[in-house]
C-alpha positions as a printed Julia matrix, in Angstrom:
218×3 Matrix{Float64}:
  80.98  67.34  47.09
  83.48  68.46  49.72
  86.56  66.22  49.53
  86.51  65.46  53.26
  82.87  64.4   53.12
  83.63  62.36  50.0
  86.3   60.38  51.88
  84.12  60.02  54.97
  80.99  58.84  53.17
  82.92  56.52  50.84
  84.66  54.89  53.8
  81.46  54.36  55.79
  79.59  53.03  52.74
  82.37  50.58  51.88
  82.91  49.41  55.46
  79.19  49.07  56.09
  78.83  46.89  53.02
  81.98  44.75  53.25
  83.54  45.16  56.71
  86.77  45.96  54.88
  89.06  48.96  54.86
  88.77  51.27  51.88
  92.21  51.32  50.29
  93.8   54.74  49.93
  94.57  53.92  46.3
  90.87  53.26  45.72
  89.98  56.69  47.14
  92.16  58.25  44.48
  90.45  56.26  41.71
  86.97  57.09  42.98
  87.75  60.79  43.41
  89.15  61.02  39.89
  86.09  59.25  38.48
  83.94  61.95  40.11
  85.99  64.77  38.63
  87.63  65.69  41.93
  91.09  67.15  41.37
  92.83  65.27  44.14
  96.15  67.07  43.67
  94.47  70.4   44.25
  92.66  69.06  47.31
  95.81  67.58  48.85
  97.86  70.7   48.08
 101.16  68.86  48.15
 100.56  66.6   51.17
 100.07  62.83  51.08
  96.57  61.41  51.47
  97.54  59.74  54.76
  98.52  63.11  56.26
  95.39  64.78  54.87
  93.18  62.2   56.57
  95.2   62.41  59.81
  94.98  66.21  59.85
  91.32  66.58  58.9
  89.47  63.34  59.66
  91.3   61.71  62.58
  88.25  62.18  64.84
  86.1   60.09  62.5
  88.42  57.71  60.64
  91.4   55.47  61.4
  94.21  54.7   58.98
  95.22  51.03  59.01
  98.25  49.31  57.51
  98.35  45.89  55.89
  99.95  43.26  58.12
 101.58  41.67  55.07
 102.56  44.66  52.93
 103.84  47.8   54.66
 103.15  49.86  51.55
  99.4   49.19  51.55
  97.14  51.45  53.64
  93.43  51.7   54.08
  90.92  53.66  56.12
  88.07  52.5   58.38
  85.5   54.25  60.59
  86.9   55.38  63.94
  87.38  52.5   66.37
  86.71  49.79  63.79
  89.03  47.09  62.44
  89.04  45.6   58.93
  87.83  42.02  58.58
  90.95  41.36  56.51
  94.08  42.71  58.3
  96.14  42.03  55.18
  94.06  44.62  53.31
  94.01  42.3   50.33
  93.87  44.19  47.08
  91.09  41.83  46.02
  88.91  43.89  48.35
  89.48  47.0   46.26
  86.14  48.39  45.07
  85.83  48.58  41.3
  87.12  51.77  39.75
  83.67  52.28  38.29
  81.3   50.88  40.95
  78.22  51.17  38.71
  79.67  49.51  35.62
  77.68  46.31  36.21
  74.4   47.94  37.25
  71.56  48.16  34.73
  71.47  51.63  33.17
  67.72  52.07  33.61
  68.05  51.37  37.33
  70.91  53.84  37.61
  68.75  56.45  35.92
  65.89  55.78  38.36
  68.15  56.76  41.25
  70.0   59.57  39.48
  67.37  61.49  37.53
  65.54  64.23  39.47
  61.85  63.62  40.21
  59.48  66.37  39.22
  57.33  67.98  41.92
  54.18  66.05  42.82
  55.29  62.94  40.98
  56.21  59.54  42.35
  58.78  57.3   40.69
  58.01  53.6   40.32
  60.53  50.9   39.48
  59.15  48.14  37.27
  60.72  44.69  37.03
  58.53  43.26  34.27
  58.9   42.7   31.41
  62.31  44.35  31.82
  63.85  46.62  34.41
  62.61  50.19  33.93
  60.95  53.06  35.77
  58.15  55.55  35.27
  57.12  58.78  37.02
  53.43  59.08  37.87
  51.69  62.38  38.6
  49.68  62.8   41.79
  46.19  61.37  41.38
  47.12  58.96  38.6
  46.93  55.22  39.07
  50.3   53.62  39.92
  51.55  51.04  37.4
  50.7   47.42  38.15
  53.59  45.83  40.03
  55.45  49.14  40.35
  57.62  49.69  43.43
  57.63  53.25  44.73
  61.12  54.72  44.97
  60.82  57.17  47.85
  61.72  57.91  51.46
  64.98  56.52  52.77
  65.62  54.69  49.51
  66.18  57.97  47.68
  69.73  59.36  47.89
  70.33  63.08  48.18
  72.02  64.72  45.18
  75.33  64.71  47.07
  74.97  61.01  47.92
  74.03  60.16  44.34
  77.18  61.92  43.13
  79.3   59.32  44.95
  79.15  56.01  43.02
  80.03  53.89  46.06
  77.2   55.4   48.1
  74.78  55.29  45.16
  75.48  51.59  44.69
  74.69  50.97  48.38
  71.28  52.65  47.91
  70.54  50.53  44.84
  71.51  47.29  46.57
  69.54  48.14  49.73
  66.46  48.82  47.61
  66.91  45.54  45.73
  67.29  43.56  48.95
  64.27  45.19  50.6
  61.95  44.28  47.73
  63.52  40.89  46.98
  64.58  41.86  43.49
  67.07  39.28  42.26
  70.45  40.94  42.63
  71.54  39.27  39.4
  68.73  41.18  37.74
  69.97  44.45  39.21
  73.6   43.79  38.37
  74.51  43.17  34.79
  77.85  41.29  34.52
  77.1   39.83  31.08
  76.33  43.06  29.3
  73.16  45.11  28.94
  69.81  43.56  29.69
  67.41  43.41  26.79
  65.73  46.76  27.42
  62.2   47.7   26.52
  61.6   50.48  24.03
  60.63  52.69  26.98
  63.97  52.08  28.71
  65.86  52.88  25.51
  63.94  56.12  25.08
  64.55  57.13  28.71
  68.29  56.5   28.43
  68.53  58.81  25.39
  66.9   61.8   27.08
  68.57  64.45  29.19
  67.22  65.47  32.61
  65.65  68.61  31.1
  63.98  66.6   28.36
  62.65  64.04  30.84
  61.15  66.83  32.95
  58.99  67.82  29.94
  57.78  64.29  29.19
  54.3   63.17  30.22
  53.09  59.8   28.89
  49.7   58.22  29.66
  50.03  54.94  31.53
  48.41  52.87  28.78
  51.08  54.13  26.36
  53.78  53.4   28.96
  52.58  49.8   29.23
  52.6   49.45  25.44
  56.16  50.8   25.15
  57.35  48.43  27.89
  56.18  45.46  25.84
  58.15  46.54  22.77
């Protein structure tokens, strides 16, 4: 992803979710986690100058009213809910670390042509792709339309998390079930199999729905 778009989308996603400024230090952590070589992108200039030079029409840099060394960025014309830019508002370095792995995979793995992906919440959180004309799984929630991030959006963990949370809220999935602060959920055999496969391997897999249901109970 282009570094400018990365900063822009991360800022809008964070502000839209929290009303807070995205700390400049957090941008560095997020960029590094995505494999972006921030030193190469900045080419010797500070991040504040980079944003001023390239994104001043879309973003504003704000300074903490309690610590002159702390800066953040907000969408143009907006103000942070916390003028102090408290470091407690820093997004986690790995924004998906507490999200169930099967749910992450549902949003990250490409969907084969003429298939629809369904998220299943029982007996455990998992997903299955169903070919056109096949019967959808009982209780399955179609993951499609505006709930599906583009590949570029999915590459940004902050934005990807916002898609996951919006999906969970829309379908009244318990957010504690989506997030996983106490360690991995007890996954079904199907979920464990899915997590072990690469994208290419998943694209070659076709499992009848009765077998899917059996694996989910294991």
